[in-house]
CSV table of C-alpha atoms and ligand atoms in Angstrom, one decimal:
chain,number,residue,atom,x,y,z
A,1,UNK,CA,66.6,-37.6,75.6
A,2,UNK,CA,64.3,-39.6,73.9
A,3,UNK,CA,61.2,-37.1,72.6
A,4,UNK,CA,57.9,-38.0,73.9
A,5,UNK,CA,55.9,-36.3,71.3
A,6,UNK,CA,56.8,-36.2,67.7
A,7,UNK,CA,54.9,-34.2,64.9
A,8,UNK,CA,55.0,-35.4,61.6
A,9,UNK,CA,54.3,-32.8,58.7
A,10,UNK,CA,52.9,-35.0,55.7
A,11,UNK,CA,50.6,-38.0,55.6
A,12,UNK,CA,52.0,-39.4,52.3
A,13,UNK,CA,53.8,-42.6,51.9
A,14,UNK,CA,57.0,-41.3,53.6
A,15,UNK,CA,55.5,-39.3,56.3
A,16,UNK,CA,52.9,-42.3,57.1
A,17,UNK,CA,55.5,-44.9,57.2
A,18,UNK,CA,57.5,-42.6,59.7
A,19,UNK,CA,54.5,-41.7,61.9
A,20,UNK,CA,53.4,-45.2,62.0
A,21,UNK,CA,57.0,-46.4,63.3
A,22,UNK,CA,57.1,-43.9,65.6
A,23,UNK,CA,53.7,-44.8,67.0
A,24,UNK,CA,54.6,-48.3,67.3
A,25,UNK,CA,57.8,-47.8,69.0
A,26,UNK,CA,55.2,-46.0,71.7
A,27,UNK,CA,55.8,-42.6,70.7
A,28,UNK,CA,52.9,-39.7,71.1
A,29,UNK,CA,52.5,-38.6,67.7
A,30,UNK,CA,50.8,-36.1,65.6
A,31,UNK,CA,50.4,-36.5,62.2
A,32,UNK,CA,49.2,-33.6,60.0
A,33,UNK,CA,48.3,-33.3,56.4
A,34,UNK,CA,47.2,-30.2,54.3
A,35,UNK,CA,45.1,-32.6,52.3
A,36,UNK,CA,44.3,-36.4,52.6
A,37,UNK,CA,46.8,-39.5,53.2
A,38,UNK,CA,48.7,-40.4,50.2
A,39,UNK,CA,47.1,-37.8,47.9
A,40,UNK,CA,50.5,-36.0,47.1
A,41,UNK,CA,53.0,-37.6,45.0
A,42,UNK,CA,52.5,-41.0,46.2
A,43,UNK,CA,49.0,-41.4,44.5
A,44,UNK,CA,50.6,-40.2,41.5
A,45,UNK,CA,53.4,-42.8,41.7
A,46,UNK,CA,54.4,-45.6,39.5
A,47,UNK,CA,54.9,-47.1,42.9
A,48,UNK,CA,57.8,-49.7,41.5
A,49,UNK,CA,59.6,-51.1,44.3
A,50,UNK,CA,63.0,-51.7,43.1
A,51,UNK,CA,66.6,-51.5,43.2
A,52,UNK,CA,67.1,-52.0,39.4
A,53,UNK,CA,67.9,-48.4,38.4
A,54,UNK,CA,69.2,-47.1,41.5
A,55,UNK,CA,73.0,-45.9,41.3
A,56,UNK,CA,75.6,-45.9,42.8
A,57,UNK,CA,76.2,-49.0,44.6
A,58,UNK,CA,75.5,-47.7,48.1
A,59,UNK,CA,72.0,-46.0,47.0
A,60,UNK,CA,71.1,-49.3,45.0
A,61,UNK,CA,71.7,-51.3,48.6
A,62,UNK,CA,69.5,-48.7,50.6
A,63,UNK,CA,66.7,-49.4,48.2
A,64,UNK,CA,67.4,-53.1,47.9
A,65,UNK,CA,67.3,-53.4,51.6
A,66,UNK,CA,64.1,-51.4,51.8
A,67,UNK,CA,62.6,-53.7,49.4
A,68,UNK,CA,63.3,-56.6,51.5
A,69,UNK,CA,61.6,-55.0,54.2
A,70,UNK,CA,58.2,-54.4,52.4
A,71,UNK,CA,56.5,-57.6,53.5
A,72,UNK,CA,57.1,-57.1,57.1
A,73,UNK,CA,56.2,-53.4,56.8
A,74,UNK,CA,52.8,-54.3,54.8
A,75,UNK,CA,52.0,-57.1,57.4
A,76,UNK,CA,52.4,-54.9,60.2
A,77,UNK,CA,50.1,-52.4,58.6
A,78,UNK,CA,47.5,-55.0,59.0
A,79,UNK,CA,45.7,-53.7,55.8
A,80,UNK,CA,45.6,-54.8,52.2
A,81,UNK,CA,47.7,-52.2,50.4
A,82,UNK,CA,47.8,-53.8,47.3
A,83,UNK,CA,51.7,-55.2,47.7
A,84,UNK,CA,52.2,-57.2,44.1
A,85,UNK,CA,55.0,-59.0,43.4
A,86,UNK,CA,56.4,-61.1,40.3
A,87,UNK,CA,59.3,-58.9,39.0
A,88,UNK,CA,60.0,-56.5,36.3
A,89,UNK,CA,60.8,-57.4,32.4
A,90,UNK,CA,62.2,-55.3,29.9
A,91,UNK,CA,64.2,-55.8,26.7
A,92,UNK,CA,66.0,-54.4,23.7
A,93,UNK,CA,65.5,-54.1,20.1
A,94,UNK,CA,68.9,-53.1,18.9
A,95,UNK,CA,72.7,-54.5,19.0
A,96,UNK,CA,74.0,-51.3,21.4
A,97,UNK,CA,70.5,-51.7,23.4
A,98,UNK,CA,71.5,-55.2,24.2
A,99,UNK,CA,75.1,-54.6,25.1
A,100,UNK,CA,73.8,-52.1,27.3
A,101,UNK,CA,71.3,-54.3,28.9
A,102,UNK,CA,73.5,-57.3,29.4
A,103,UNK,CA,76.3,-55.2,31.1
A,104,UNK,CA,73.7,-53.6,33.6
A,105,UNK,CA,72.3,-57.0,34.4
A,106,UNK,CA,76.3,-58.0,35.0
A,107,UNK,CA,76.7,-55.2,37.2
A,108,UNK,CA,73.7,-55.9,39.0
A,109,UNK,CA,74.7,-59.7,39.5
A,110,UNK,CA,77.9,-58.8,40.8
A,111,UNK,CA,76.0,-56.6,43.5
A,112,UNK,CA,73.8,-59.7,44.4
A,113,UNK,CA,70.6,-58.4,42.7
A,114,UNK,CA,68.4,-61.3,41.5
A,115,UNK,CA,68.2,-60.4,37.8
A,116,UNK,CA,69.1,-62.4,34.9
A,117,UNK,CA,68.8,-62.5,30.9
A,118,UNK,CA,66.0,-64.3,29.2
A,119,UNK,CA,66.1,-65.6,25.6
A,120,UNK,CA,63.6,-64.1,23.3
A,121,UNK,CA,61.6,-67.5,23.7
A,122,UNK,CA,62.0,-67.5,27.3
A,123,UNK,CA,60.3,-64.3,27.6
A,124,UNK,CA,57.7,-64.9,25.0
A,125,UNK,CA,56.7,-68.0,26.9
A,126,UNK,CA,56.8,-66.4,29.9
A,127,UNK,CA,54.7,-63.3,29.1
A,128,UNK,CA,52.5,-64.6,25.9
A,129,UNK,CA,50.6,-61.3,25.9
A,130,UNK,CA,53.5,-59.1,25.1
A,131,UNK,CA,54.3,-58.2,21.6
A,132,UNK,CA,58.0,-57.8,21.7
A,133,UNK,CA,59.1,-57.5,18.5
A,134,UNK,CA,62.6,-57.8,17.1
A,135,UNK,CA,64.4,-58.7,20.5
A,136,UNK,CA,67.6,-58.4,20.8
A,137,UNK,CA,68.3,-59.3,24.9
A,138,UNK,CA,65.8,-59.6,27.8
A,139,UNK,CA,66.1,-59.0,31.6
A,140,UNK,CA,63.9,-60.2,34.4
A,141,UNK,CA,64.5,-59.0,37.5
A,142,UNK,CA,62.9,-61.6,40.3
A,143,UNK,CA,62.5,-59.2,43.2
A,144,UNK,CA,60.6,-56.4,42.1
A,145,UNK,CA,56.7,-55.5,42.8
A,146,UNK,CA,54.7,-52.8,43.2
A,147,UNK,CA,52.0,-51.4,46.0
A,148,UNK,CA,49.1,-48.9,46.2
A,149,UNK,CA,50.9,-45.9,47.8
A,150,UNK,CA,47.3,-44.4,49.0
A,151,UNK,CA,46.5,-47.6,50.4
A,152,UNK,CA,49.6,-47.4,52.6
A,153,UNK,CA,49.3,-43.8,53.4
A,154,UNK,CA,45.7,-44.3,54.5
A,155,UNK,CA,46.7,-47.6,56.5
A,156,UNK,CA,49.8,-45.7,58.1
A,157,UNK,CA,47.2,-43.1,59.5
A,158,UNK,CA,44.8,-45.7,60.5
A,159,UNK,CA,47.6,-47.5,62.7
A,160,UNK,CA,48.7,-44.3,64.2
A,161,UNK,CA,45.4,-43.4,65.3
A,162,UNK,CA,44.9,-46.9,66.6
A,163,UNK,CA,48.0,-46.6,68.5
A,164,UNK,CA,46.9,-43.4,70.3
A,165,UNK,CA,48.5,-40.9,68.0
A,166,UNK,CA,46.5,-38.0,66.5
A,167,UNK,CA,45.8,-37.4,62.6
A,168,UNK,CA,44.7,-33.9,61.4
A,169,UNK,CA,43.6,-33.6,57.9
A,170,UNK,CA,43.0,-30.8,55.3
A,171,UNK,CA,44.9,-28.6,57.6
A,172,UNK,CA,48.0,-27.3,56.2
A,173,UNK,CA,51.2,-26.3,58.5
A,174,UNK,CA,51.8,-22.6,58.0
A,175,UNK,CA,54.4,-21.8,60.7
A,176,UNK,CA,57.0,-23.4,62.8
A,177,UNK,CA,58.3,-21.7,65.9
A,178,UNK,CA,62.0,-21.9,66.3
A,179,UNK,CA,64.4,-20.1,69.1
A,180,UNK,CA,68.0,-21.0,69.7
A,181,UNK,CA,68.0,-23.6,67.3
A,182,UNK,CA,65.4,-25.6,68.5
A,183,UNK,CA,61.8,-26.0,67.3
A,184,UNK,CA,59.1,-25.7,69.7
A,185,UNK,CA,55.9,-25.9,67.6
A,186,UNK,CA,53.8,-25.9,64.6
A,187,UNK,CA,50.9,-23.6,63.6
A,188,UNK,CA,48.2,-25.9,61.8
A,189,UNK,CA,45.1,-24.2,61.2
A,190,UNK,CA,43.9,-22.6,64.6
A,191,UNK,CA,45.9,-24.8,66.6
A,192,UNK,CA,49.5,-24.7,67.9
A,193,UNK,CA,50.9,-27.9,68.6
A,194,UNK,CA,53.9,-28.4,70.6
A,195,UNK,CA,56.3,-31.1,69.9
A,196,UNK,CA,59.9,-32.5,71.3
A,197,UNK,CA,60.7,-33.5,67.7
A,198,UNK,CA,59.4,-32.2,64.5
A,199,UNK,CA,59.7,-34.3,61.2
A,200,UNK,CA,59.2,-32.9,57.7
A,201,UNK,CA,57.9,-35.2,55.2
A,202,UNK,CA,55.9,-32.5,53.0
A,203,UNK,CA,57.2,-34.5,49.7
A,204,UNK,CA,57.8,-31.6,47.3
A,205,UNK,CA,56.9,-29.1,49.6
A,206,UNK,CA,59.6,-30.1,52.1
A,207,UNK,CA,62.0,-27.3,51.0
A,208,UNK,CA,58.9,-24.7,51.8
A,209,UNK,CA,58.5,-26.4,55.3
A,210,UNK,CA,62.2,-26.5,55.6
A,211,UNK,CA,62.3,-22.7,54.9
A,212,UNK,CA,59.5,-22.2,57.6
A,213,UNK,CA,62.0,-23.4,60.3
A,214,UNK,CA,65.1,-21.5,59.0
A,215,UNK,CA,66.5,-24.4,57.1
A,216,UNK,CA,67.8,-24.2,53.8
A,217,UNK,CA,66.9,-27.4,51.5
A,218,UNK,CA,67.6,-27.5,48.0
A,219,UNK,CA,65.1,-28.6,45.5
A,220,UNK,CA,65.1,-30.2,42.1
A,221,UNK,CA,61.7,-31.2,41.8
A,222,UNK,CA,60.0,-32.3,38.4
A,223,UNK,CA,56.5,-32.7,37.4
A,224,UNK,CA,55.3,-36.3,36.8
A,225,UNK,CA,52.3,-38.0,35.4
A,226,UNK,CA,50.6,-41.2,35.1
A,227,UNK,CA,47.7,-42.6,33.0
A,228,UNK,CA,45.1,-44.9,34.3
A,229,UNK,CA,42.8,-46.9,32.2
A,230,UNK,CA,39.5,-48.4,32.7
A,231,UNK,CA,39.7,-51.7,34.5
A,232,UNK,CA,40.6,-54.9,32.1
A,233,UNK,CA,38.7,-58.2,33.0
A,234,UNK,CA,41.7,-60.2,32.5
A,235,UNK,CA,45.2,-60.0,34.0
A,236,UNK,CA,47.5,-58.3,31.8
A,237,UNK,CA,50.5,-60.3,32.8
A,238,UNK,CA,50.7,-64.1,33.4
A,239,UNK,CA,54.0,-63.5,36.0
A,240,UNK,CA,55.5,-60.1,36.1
A,241,UNK,CA,54.4,-57.1,38.3
A,242,UNK,CA,56.0,-54.3,35.9
A,243,UNK,CA,57.4,-54.1,32.2
A,244,UNK,CA,59.6,-51.4,30.7
A,245,UNK,CA,59.3,-51.2,27.1
A,246,UNK,CA,62.6,-51.1,25.1
A,247,UNK,CA,64.8,-47.9,26.0
A,248,UNK,CA,66.7,-48.2,22.8
A,249,UNK,CA,63.9,-46.9,20.7
A,250,UNK,CA,63.6,-43.2,20.0
A,251,UNK,CA,59.8,-42.9,20.3
A,252,UNK,CA,59.1,-45.0,23.1
A,253,UNK,CA,59.6,-45.7,26.7
A,254,UNK,CA,56.5,-46.6,28.8
A,255,UNK,CA,56.4,-48.3,32.4
A,256,UNK,CA,53.2,-50.1,32.7
A,257,UNK,CA,51.6,-52.2,35.6
A,258,UNK,CA,48.2,-53.3,36.5
A,259,UNK,CA,46.4,-52.3,39.4
A,260,UNK,CA,44.5,-54.7,41.8
A,261,UNK,CA,41.0,-53.4,40.3
A,262,UNK,CA,42.3,-54.3,36.9
A,263,UNK,CA,43.1,-51.2,35.8
A,264,UNK,CA,46.2,-50.3,34.1
A,265,UNK,CA,48.7,-47.5,35.1
A,266,UNK,CA,50.9,-46.1,32.0
A,267,UNK,CA,54.0,-44.0,33.0
A,268,UNK,CA,56.4,-42.3,30.5
A,269,UNK,CA,55.9,-42.0,26.7
A,270,UNK,CA,58.0,-40.1,24.4
A,271,UNK,CA,61.3,-39.4,26.1
A,272,UNK,CA,59.9,-35.6,26.5
A,273,UNK,CA,56.5,-36.4,28.3
A,274,UNK,CA,58.3,-37.8,31.2
A,275,UNK,CA,59.2,-34.4,32.3
A,276,UNK,CA,55.9,-32.8,31.5
A,277,UNK,CA,52.8,-32.2,32.9
A,278,UNK,CA,50.4,-34.9,31.2
A,279,UNK,CA,47.6,-33.6,29.3
A,280,UNK,CA,44.5,-35.9,28.1
A,281,UNK,CA,46.2,-36.0,24.6
A,282,UNK,CA,49.2,-37.3,26.2
A,283,UNK,CA,47.4,-39.7,28.2
A,284,UNK,CA,45.5,-41.2,24.7
A,285,UNK,CA,48.7,-41.1,23.2
A,286,UNK,CA,50.3,-43.3,25.8
A,287,UNK,CA,47.2,-45.7,25.9
A,288,UNK,CA,47.7,-46.1,22.0
A,289,UNK,CA,51.7,-46.7,22.4
A,290,UNK,CA,50.8,-49.2,24.9
A,291,UNK,CA,48.4,-51.3,23.0
A,292,UNK,CA,51.5,-51.8,20.5
A,293,UNK,CA,53.2,-53.8,22.9
A,294,UNK,CA,50.1,-55.2,24.9
A,295,UNK,CA,47.2,-55.5,22.9
A,296,UNK,CA,45.5,-57.1,25.8
A,297,UNK,CA,44.9,-53.4,27.0
A,298,UNK,CA,43.0,-52.3,23.5
A,299,UNK,CA,39.4,-52.6,25.1
A,300,UNK,CA,40.4,-49.8,27.6
A,301,UNK,CA,40.1,-46.3,27.9
A,302,UNK,CA,41.8,-43.4,29.8
A,303,UNK,CA,40.2,-43.1,32.8
A,304,UNK,CA,42.4,-40.6,34.6
A,305,UNK,CA,45.6,-39.0,34.2
A,306,UNK,CA,47.2,-38.1,37.8
A,307,UNK,CA,49.9,-35.3,37.9
A,308,UNK,CA,52.1,-34.5,40.7
A,309,UNK,CA,55.4,-32.9,41.7
A,310,UNK,CA,57.9,-35.2,42.2
A,311,UNK,CA,60.1,-34.4,45.6
A,312,UNK,CA,63.7,-34.5,44.3
A,313,UNK,CA,66.6,-33.3,46.4
A,314,UNK,CA,69.4,-31.4,44.1
A,315,UNK,CA,71.6,-34.5,43.6
A,316,UNK,CA,68.7,-36.8,43.4
A,317,UNK,CA,69.2,-38.6,46.3
A,318,UNK,CA,67.2,-38.8,49.7
A,319,UNK,CA,67.7,-36.0,52.5
A,320,UNK,CA,67.6,-37.8,55.7
A,321,UNK,CA,68.3,-37.0,59.4
A,322,UNK,CA,68.4,-34.2,61.8
A,323,UNK,CA,69.1,-30.8,60.6
A,324,UNK,CA,72.2,-29.7,62.1
A,325,UNK,CA,71.0,-25.9,62.4
A,326,UNK,CA,67.8,-26.9,63.9
A,327,UNK,CA,68.7,-29.9,66.1
A,328,UNK,CA,65.1,-31.6,66.6
A,329,UNK,CA,63.9,-31.2,63.2
A,330,UNK,CA,64.0,-34.3,61.1
A,331,UNK,CA,63.9,-34.1,57.4
A,332,UNK,CA,62.7,-36.9,55.0
A,333,UNK,CA,62.7,-35.3,51.6
A,334,UNK,CA,63.0,-38.2,48.6
A,335,UNK,CA,62.3,-39.5,45.7
A,336,UNK,CA,61.9,-43.2,45.0
A,337,UNK,CA,59.9,-43.0,48.0
A,338,UNK,CA,57.8,-45.7,47.5
A,339,UNK,CA,60.8,-48.2,47.3
A,340,UNK,CA,62.2,-46.6,50.5
A,341,UNK,CA,59.3,-46.2,52.5
A,342,UNK,CA,59.8,-49.0,55.2
A,343,UNK,CA,63.0,-48.6,55.5
A,344,UNK,CA,62.9,-44.8,55.9
A,345,UNK,CA,60.3,-45.3,58.6
A,346,UNK,CA,62.0,-47.9,60.5
A,347,UNK,CA,65.4,-45.9,60.3
A,348,UNK,CA,63.9,-42.4,61.3
A,349,UNK,CA,62.2,-43.7,64.4
A,350,UNK,CA,65.5,-45.4,65.4
A,351,UNK,CA,67.3,-42.1,64.9
A,352,UNK,CA,64.6,-39.9,66.1
A,353,UNK,CA,63.7,-42.3,69.6
A,354,UNK,CA,67.0,-43.7,70.4
A,355,UNK,CA,69.3,-40.8,69.2
A,356,UNK,CA,71.2,-43.6,67.2
A,357,UNK,CA,73.0,-42.4,63.6
A,358,UNK,CA,72.4,-45.1,61.3
A,359,UNK,CA,75.7,-45.4,59.4
A,360,UNK,CA,73.8,-46.3,56.2
A,361,UNK,CA,72.0,-42.9,56.2
A,362,UNK,CA,74.9,-40.9,56.2
A,363,UNK,CA,75.7,-40.5,52.8
A,364,UNK,CA,72.1,-38.6,52.6
A,365,UNK,CA,72.6,-36.1,55.4
A,366,UNK,CA,71.4,-32.5,54.5
A,367,UNK,CA,75.0,-31.4,55.4
A,368,UNK,CA,76.5,-32.9,52.3
A,369,UNK,CA,75.3,-29.7,50.1
A,370,UNK,CA,77.2,-27.3,52.6
B,1,LIG,C1,54.9,-40.0,38.1
B,1,LIG,C2,55.8,-40.4,39.3
B,1,LIG,C3,56.5,-41.9,39.4
B,1,LIG,C4,57.1,-42.4,40.1
B,1,LIG,N1,57.6,-43.7,40.3
B,1,LIG,C5,58.2,-44.2,41.4
B,1,LIG,C6,58.6,-45.6,41.2
B,1,LIG,O1,58.0,-46.2,40.5
B,1,LIG,N2,59.0,-46.1,42.5
B,1,LIG,C7,59.4,-45.4,43.6
B,1,LIG,O2,59.8,-45.7,44.7
B,1,LIG,N3,59.0,-43.9,43.7
B,1,LIG,C8,58.4,-43.5,42.7
B,1,LIG,N4,58.2,-42.0,42.5
B,1,LIG,C9,58.3,-41.0,43.7
B,1,LIG,C10,57.7,-41.6,44.9
B,1,LIG,O3,56.2,-41.3,44.4
B,1,LIG,C11,57.8,-40.3,45.8
B,1,LIG,O4,59.1,-40.2,46.2
B,1,LIG,C12,56.8,-40.4,47.2
B,1,LIG,O5,55.4,-40.7,47.0
B,1,LIG,C13,57.2,-39.3,48.0
B,1,LIG,O6,56.2,-39.7,49.1
B,1,LIG,P1,56.2,-38.6,50.2
B,1,LIG,O7,55.5,-38.9,51.4
B,1,LIG,O8,57.5,-38.0,50.7
B,1,LIG,O9,55.4,-37.1,49.6
B,1,LIG,P2,53.8,-37.0,49.1
B,1,LIG,O10,53.2,-38.1,48.7
B,1,LIG,O11,53.8,-36.0,48.1
B,1,LIG,O12,53.5,-36.5,50.4
B,1,LIG,C14,53.5,-35.4,51.0
B,1,LIG,C15,52.5,-34.9,51.9
B,1,LIG,O13,52.5,-33.6,52.6
B,1,LIG,C16,51.7,-32.7,52.4
B,1,LIG,N5,52.0,-31.5,52.7
B,1,LIG,C17,52.8,-30.7,51.9
B,1,LIG,N6,52.9,-29.5,52.5
B,1,LIG,C18,52.3,-29.5,53.7
B,1,LIG,C19,51.8,-28.6,54.8
B,1,LIG,N7,52.3,-27.3,54.6
B,1,LIG,N8,51.1,-29.0,55.8
B,1,LIG,C20,50.8,-30.1,55.9
B,1,LIG,N9,50.8,-30.9,55.0
B,1,LIG,C21,51.6,-30.7,53.8
B,1,LIG,C22,51.3,-32.9,51.5
B,1,LIG,O14,49.6,-32.6,51.3
B,1,LIG,C23,51.4,-34.6,50.9
B,1,LIG,O15,50.4,-35.3,51.4
B,1,LIG,C24,57.3,-41.3,41.5
B,1,LIG,C25,57.0,-40.1,41.7
B,1,LIG,C26,56.1,-39.6,40.3
B,1,LIG,C27,55.6,-38.5,40.6
């Protein structure tokens, strides 16, 4: 039976997208968040929309498909969500690094991904602001972009309201009532909200939320941080949307993009920093390293360090779909949720409202862990 009323817990980019797609399909939606839309991992995210680093091929295809859905999703949100295209560039500085880069390009090309190598001269011509150093190989991925996940989440919540749904903010869900393998209601603040179907999209808190419904959801979360600079007056890049520094150097691995207000987001640093909670010193150090590659940032200062827990399932791949043991609870727990948000929202709405099982989601069911 098609559920009439669906409660979505979590108004990040993933829960927001699901709630929006459900509301757009005519469901009665209640979207609940403990805080404000997009202020969990989504706000901290590097927000690179890509299939470049996604393996194996099936998972790459899932991301690729979602990447191609982003424009349509953004159009339907009827808001400026900072969607920026232009592609991704990276390069190597050693012979081994060049072999690795070329071999990945060849693999991605065999999968039909729009990526190709550039000569050092072509790269330098394309991005005159980058100080490449001694380049051994360069790749350019045409299809990649980035977005402002907070704006997406806010737009989703706004569209849910516009479409007749209810959005409850600053109110954590503290209990989920379950009996006979069926979830009936959620307790949020002093309200008990009944629902035919309940979506768990609490980001890194999803395993805890699942526990409230008696569902075991494994967890391999990690910490992540991004550093935001003060705005630059000039564009940092001439063409590309995102840049990754050489991975074959021991001291540096930076992901860099410019946000629509001119500020620059830096993610990464020494390999060890990737997995730690960033500190102010880390931020200053990252900025210093970034200037080495991009002298155009030298006028900027660290404005903010954002920190979050990354939602990561045990094998690193998404958990999507109804839980077998509580059949009307739908789980959406994933890393790469920015790349995947349009697909997860659209596919979840089909599975929840139409009772369909989407083949492309079969490898991502919770049951693979049991
Ligand atoms: C540093 C970093 C870099 C990243 N880079 C990329 C990237 O380049 N590309 C990419 O695709 N992905 C990237 N990711 C991953 C991506 O950001 C996440 O997969 C995505 O943001 C998850 O969205 P979400 O909506 O599931 O979770 P969140 O954004 O965390 O939202 C979950 C929401 O649930 C709410 N919530 C939790 N518990 C409760 C409760 N009990 N009651 C009510 N509400 C609750 C929270 O308040 C929060 O708003 C990155 C993540 C990090 C941290």
